[in-house]
Amino acid sequence: MHFPYFKLLISWENNYFSCNLFAARESLRNAKKEFSKTEDDLKSLQSVGQIIGEVLRPLDNERLIVKASSGPRYVVGCRSKVDKDKLTSGTRVVLDMTTLTIMRALPREVDPVVYNMLHEDPGNPCIIFMDEIDAIGGRRFSEGTSADREIQRTLMELLNQLDGFDQLGKVKMIMATNRPDVLDPALLRPGRLDRKIEIPLPNEQSRMEILKIHAAGIAKLGEIDYEAVVKLAEGFNGADLRNVCTEAGMSAIRAERDYVIHEDFMKVSLSIWPSSSLLGFQARERISRVIMLF
């Protein structure tokens, strides 16, 4: 009875994996191509401050080829205070993009992104905000791909740097996540992240105010009973309420109208599931945001 559907699904999956395989082969071919560039090939530089790169190979006694973390390759010089003997292939370095020179080399055992972020200018007051910390702060496990191991290495470096902070220092860390349940316990322990602040889903009054903000720019006809709409939007967060306005506009377009009416809002509010339900949280455990302070 469902054979045509399964055939279509299998065909789609085959096409999906074939495309991924083709992309991987192309990436491998490009990686094998020998790189050769001169100063004439360099793109015009913009004053973007500092950027982390990796030494590919020395070009001569004065210049090196460095691959920036964002992708481009540059022919760069080296400041006199940097030991050139340490600039072997694979060494992580910090570039001054305004002068296109190597400012300093980063230790091999330190993740360069975390190190550079936390040691750029420790003398000045600084607040570091890391959104979606669950991307690198998830629970560690023994098995996984090379990408998983790289993420765990970054987490270990972050934990080490948090341990090294002066309690009275001027550097403060703020992290945010929608999934506190998947975070590594070592990241949450006192001394690293001392305060956890839960920001719950908006209540009925807050949902009404959010809905009015998103609906302000929509062409409407007649009176919109926002109170009735938000009663149907139990468990919705700000993004869900914005989606209600978007879908109400789409409903008007399908009805060949250039304005929305109250019924559009009511209809889409019944058809949209709150994001927290899609994540599988229990109603009493729904969390919109958790902010952690160091």
PDB file of N, CA and C in Angstrom, residues 4-48:
ATOM      1  N   PRO A   4       4.966   2.778  -3.194  1.00  0.00           N
ATOM      2  CA  PRO A   4       5.440   3.936  -3.977  1.00  0.00           C
ATOM      3  C   PRO A   4       6.113   4.988  -3.102  1.00  0.00           C
ATOM      4  N   TYR A   5       5.582   5.192  -1.902  1.00  0.00           N
ATOM      5  CA  TYR A   5       6.187   6.188  -1.011  1.00  0.00           C
ATOM      6  C   TYR A   5       7.584   5.749  -0.595  1.00  0.00           C
ATOM      7  N   PHE A   6       7.744   4.456  -0.219  1.00  0.00           N
ATOM      8  CA  PHE A   6       9.054   3.970   0.204  1.00  0.00           C
ATOM      9  C   PHE A   6      10.048   4.004  -0.947  1.00  0.00           C
ATOM     10  N   LYS A   7       9.587   3.682  -2.168  1.00  0.00           N
ATOM     11  CA  LYS A   7      10.481   3.757  -3.323  1.00  0.00           C
ATOM     12  C   LYS A   7      10.969   5.184  -3.532  1.00  0.00           C
ATOM     13  N   LEU A   8      10.049   6.140  -3.395  1.00  0.00           N
ATOM     14  CA  LEU A   8      10.422   7.538  -3.552  1.00  0.00           C
ATOM     15  C   LEU A   8      11.407   7.963  -2.470  1.00  0.00           C
ATOM     16  N   LEU A   9      11.177   7.502  -1.232  1.00  0.00           N
ATOM     17  CA  LEU A   9      12.061   7.840  -0.126  1.00  0.00           C
ATOM     18  C   LEU A   9      13.450   7.257  -0.339  1.00  0.00           C
ATOM     19  N   ILE A  10      13.519   5.996  -0.774  1.00  0.00           N
ATOM     20  CA  ILE A  10      14.812   5.354  -1.020  1.00  0.00           C
ATOM     21  C   ILE A  10      15.541   6.057  -2.152  1.00  0.00           C
ATOM     22  N   SER A  11      14.797   6.433  -3.197  1.00  0.00           N
ATOM     23  CA  SER A  11      15.413   7.143  -4.317  1.00  0.00           C
ATOM     24  C   SER A  11      15.986   8.475  -3.863  1.00  0.00           C
ATOM     25  N   TRP A  12      15.244   9.177  -2.999  1.00  0.00           N
ATOM     26  CA  TRP A  12      15.731  10.462  -2.501  1.00  0.00           C
ATOM     27  C   TRP A  12      16.987  10.279  -1.659  1.00  0.00           C
ATOM     28  N   GLU A  13      17.007   9.242  -0.806  1.00  0.00           N
ATOM     29  CA  GLU A  13      18.177   8.997   0.026  1.00  0.00           C
ATOM     30  C   GLU A  13      19.393   8.643  -0.826  1.00  0.00           C
ATOM     31  N   ASN A  14      19.180   7.851  -1.884  1.00  0.00           N
ATOM     32  CA  ASN A  14      20.292   7.506  -2.767  1.00  0.00           C
ATOM     33  C   ASN A  14      20.874   8.748  -3.421  1.00  0.00           C
ATOM     34  N   ASN A  15      19.997   9.633  -3.883  1.00  0.00           N
ATOM     35  CA  ASN A  15      20.471  10.875  -4.500  1.00  0.00           C
ATOM     36  C   ASN A  15      21.223  11.733  -3.493  1.00  0.00           C
ATOM     37  N   TYR A  16      20.714  11.739  -2.252  1.00  0.00           N
ATOM     38  CA  TYR A  16      21.351  12.558  -1.213  1.00  0.00           C
ATOM     39  C   TYR A  16      22.765  12.061  -0.924  1.00  0.00           C
ATOM     40  N   PHE A  17      22.928  10.745  -0.745  1.00  0.00           N
ATOM     41  CA  PHE A  17      24.247  10.205  -0.444  1.00  0.00           C
ATOM     42  C   PHE A  17      25.178  10.298  -1.650  1.00  0.00           C
ATOM     43  N   SER A  18      24.630  10.177  -2.857  1.00  0.00           N
ATOM     44  CA  SER A  18      25.452  10.314  -4.058  1.00  0.00           C
ATOM     45  C   SER A  18      26.016  11.723  -4.162  1.00  0.00           C
ATOM     46  N   CYS A  19      25.181  12.715  -3.859  1.00  0.00           N
ATOM     47  CA  CYS A  19      25.639  14.106  -3.902  1.00  0.00           C
ATOM     48  C   CYS A  19      26.720  14.356  -2.857  1.00  0.00           C
ATOM     49  N   ASN A  20      26.533  13.794  -1.657  1.00  0.00           N
ATOM     50  CA  ASN A  20      27.539  13.968  -0.608  1.00  0.00           C
ATOM     51  C   ASN A  20      28.853  13.298  -0.988  1.00  0.00           C
ATOM     52  N   LEU A  21      28.773  12.118  -1.608  1.00  0.00           N
ATOM     53  CA  LEU A  21      29.973  11.409  -2.027  1.00  0.00           C
ATOM     54  C   LEU A  21      30.708  12.193  -3.103  1.00  0.00           C
ATOM     55  N   PHE A  22      29.945  12.757  -4.043  1.00  0.00           N
ATOM     56  CA  PHE A  22      30.559  13.561  -5.102  1.00  0.00           C
ATOM     57  C   PHE A  22      31.257  14.786  -4.521  1.00  0.00           C
ATOM     58  N   ALA A  23      30.594  15.440  -3.550  1.00  0.00           N
ATOM     59  CA  ALA A  23      31.186  16.624  -2.925  1.00  0.00           C
ATOM     60  C   ALA A  23      32.459  16.269  -2.166  1.00  0.00           C
ATOM     61  N   ALA A  24      32.456  15.100  -1.491  1.00  0.00           N
ATOM     62  CA  ALA A  24      33.648  14.676  -0.756  1.00  0.00           C
ATOM     63  C   ALA A  24      34.806  14.390  -1.702  1.00  0.00           C
ATOM     64  N   ARG A  25      34.513  13.764  -2.850  1.00  0.00           N
ATOM     65  CA  ARG A  25      35.569  13.488  -3.826  1.00  0.00           C
ATOM     66  C   ARG A  25      36.151  14.773  -4.399  1.00  0.00           C
ATOM     67  N   GLU A  26      35.264  15.741  -4.686  1.00  0.00           N
ATOM     68  CA  GLU A  26      35.746  17.018  -5.213  1.00  0.00           C
ATOM     69  C   GLU A  26      36.614  17.735  -4.185  1.00  0.00           C
ATOM     70  N   SER A  27      36.199  17.669  -2.925  1.00  0.00           N
ATOM     71  CA  SER A  27      36.987  18.302  -1.871  1.00  0.00           C
ATOM     72  C   SER A  27      38.352  17.647  -1.747  1.00  0.00           C
ATOM     73  N   LEU A  28      38.406  16.314  -1.904  1.00  0.00           N
ATOM     74  CA  LEU A  28      39.675  15.601  -1.827  1.00  0.00           C
ATOM     75  C   LEU A  28      40.577  15.980  -2.985  1.00  0.00           C
ATOM     76  N   ARG A  29      39.991  16.106  -4.187  1.00  0.00           N
ATOM     77  CA  ARG A  29      40.797  16.519  -5.342  1.00  0.00           C
ATOM     78  C   ARG A  29      41.393  17.907  -5.125  1.00  0.00           C
ATOM     79  N   ASN A  30      40.570  18.817  -4.610  1.00  0.00           N
ATOM     80  CA  ASN A  30      41.064  20.175  -4.382  1.00  0.00           C
ATOM     81  C   ASN A  30      42.149  20.201  -3.319  1.00  0.00           C
ATOM     82  N   ALA A  31      42.014  19.307  -2.305  1.00  0.00           N
ATOM     83  CA  ALA A  31      43.011  19.273  -1.242  1.00  0.00           C
ATOM     84  C   ALA A  31      44.350  18.767  -1.750  1.00  0.00           C
ATOM     85  N   LYS A  32      44.330  17.940  -2.799  1.00  0.00           N
ATOM     86  CA  LYS A  32      45.562  17.369  -3.331  1.00  0.00           C
ATOM     87  C   LYS A  32      46.288  18.309  -4.288  1.00  0.00           C
ATOM     88  N   LYS A  33      45.585  19.366  -4.733  1.00  0.00           N
ATOM     89  CA  LYS A  33      46.220  20.290  -5.667  1.00  0.00           C
ATOM     90  C   LYS A  33      47.337  21.049  -4.953  1.00  0.00           C
ATOM     91  N   GLU A  34      48.468  21.145  -5.597  1.00  0.00           N
ATOM     92  CA  GLU A  34      49.602  21.848  -4.999  1.00  0.00           C
ATOM     93  C   GLU A  34      49.352  23.344  -5.019  1.00  0.00           C
ATOM     94  N   PHE A  35      49.597  23.977  -3.913  1.00  0.00           N
ATOM     95  CA  PHE A  35      49.347  25.413  -3.806  1.00  0.00           C
ATOM     96  C   PHE A  35      50.584  26.190  -4.223  1.00  0.00           C
ATOM     97  N   SER A  36      50.399  27.146  -5.099  1.00  0.00           N
ATOM     98  CA  SER A  36      51.492  28.029  -5.490  1.00  0.00           C
ATOM     99  C   SER A  36      50.924  29.411  -5.761  1.00  0.00           C
ATOM    100  N   LYS A  37      51.286  30.344  -4.945  1.00  0.00           N
ATOM    101  CA  LYS A  37      50.827  31.720  -5.112  1.00  0.00           C
ATOM    102  C   LYS A  37      51.975  32.673  -4.818  1.00  0.00           C
ATOM    103  N   THR A  38      51.919  33.820  -5.394  1.00  0.00           N
ATOM    104  CA  THR A  38      52.903  34.861  -5.143  1.00  0.00           C
ATOM    105  C   THR A  38      52.189  36.078  -4.588  1.00  0.00           C
ATOM    106  N   GLU A  39      52.965  37.086  -4.286  1.00  0.00           N
ATOM    107  CA  GLU A  39      52.376  38.303  -3.737  1.00  0.00           C
ATOM    108  C   GLU A  39      51.413  38.956  -4.724  1.00  0.00           C
ATOM    109  N   ASP A  40      51.655  38.775  -6.029  1.00  0.00           N
ATOM    110  CA  ASP A  40      50.773  39.374  -7.033  1.00  0.00           C
ATOM    111  C   ASP A  40      49.385  38.760  -7.011  1.00  0.00           C
ATOM    112  N   ASP A  41      49.268  37.553  -6.451  1.00  0.00           N
ATOM    113  CA  ASP A  41      47.981  36.867  -6.424  1.00  0.00           C
ATOM    114  C   ASP A  41      47.130  37.235  -5.213  1.00  0.00           C
ATOM    115  N   LEU A  42      47.698  37.999  -4.291  1.00  0.00           N
ATOM    116  CA  LEU A  42      46.971  38.312  -3.057  1.00  0.00           C
ATOM    117  C   LEU A  42      45.797  39.233  -3.340  1.00  0.00           C
ATOM    118  N   LYS A  43      44.723  38.981  -2.658  1.00  0.00           N
ATOM    119  CA  LYS A  43      43.559  39.854  -2.772  1.00  0.00           C
ATOM    120  C   LYS A  43      43.796  41.134  -1.968  1.00  0.00           C
ATOM    121  N   SER A  44      43.059  42.162  -2.330  1.00  0.00           N
ATOM    122  CA  SER A  44      43.171  43.418  -1.589  1.00  0.00           C
ATOM    123  C   SER A  44      42.732  43.190  -0.149  1.00  0.00           C
ATOM    124  N   LEU A  45      43.506  43.749   0.756  1.00  0.00           N
ATOM    125  CA  LEU A  45      43.265  43.507   2.181  1.00  0.00           C
ATOM    126  C   LEU A  45      42.335  44.554   2.771  1.00  0.00           C
ATOM    127  N   GLN A  46      41.609  44.161   3.762  1.00  0.00           N
ATOM    128  CA  GLN A  46      40.762  45.077   4.508  1.00  0.00           C
ATOM    129  C   GLN A  46      41.270  45.128   5.942  1.00  0.00           C
ATOM    130  N   SER A  47      40.995  46.221   6.594  1.00  0.00           N
ATOM    131  CA  SER A  47      41.452  46.391   7.973  1.00  0.00           C
ATOM    132  C   SER A  47      40.528  45.618   8.904  1.00  0.00           C
ATOM    133  N   VAL A  48      40.804  44.335   9.051  1.00  0.00           N
ATOM    134  CA  VAL A  48      39.958  43.478   9.875  1.00  0.00           C
ATOM    135  C   VAL A  48      40.649  43.079  11.165  1.00  0.00           C
TER     136      VAL A  48
END
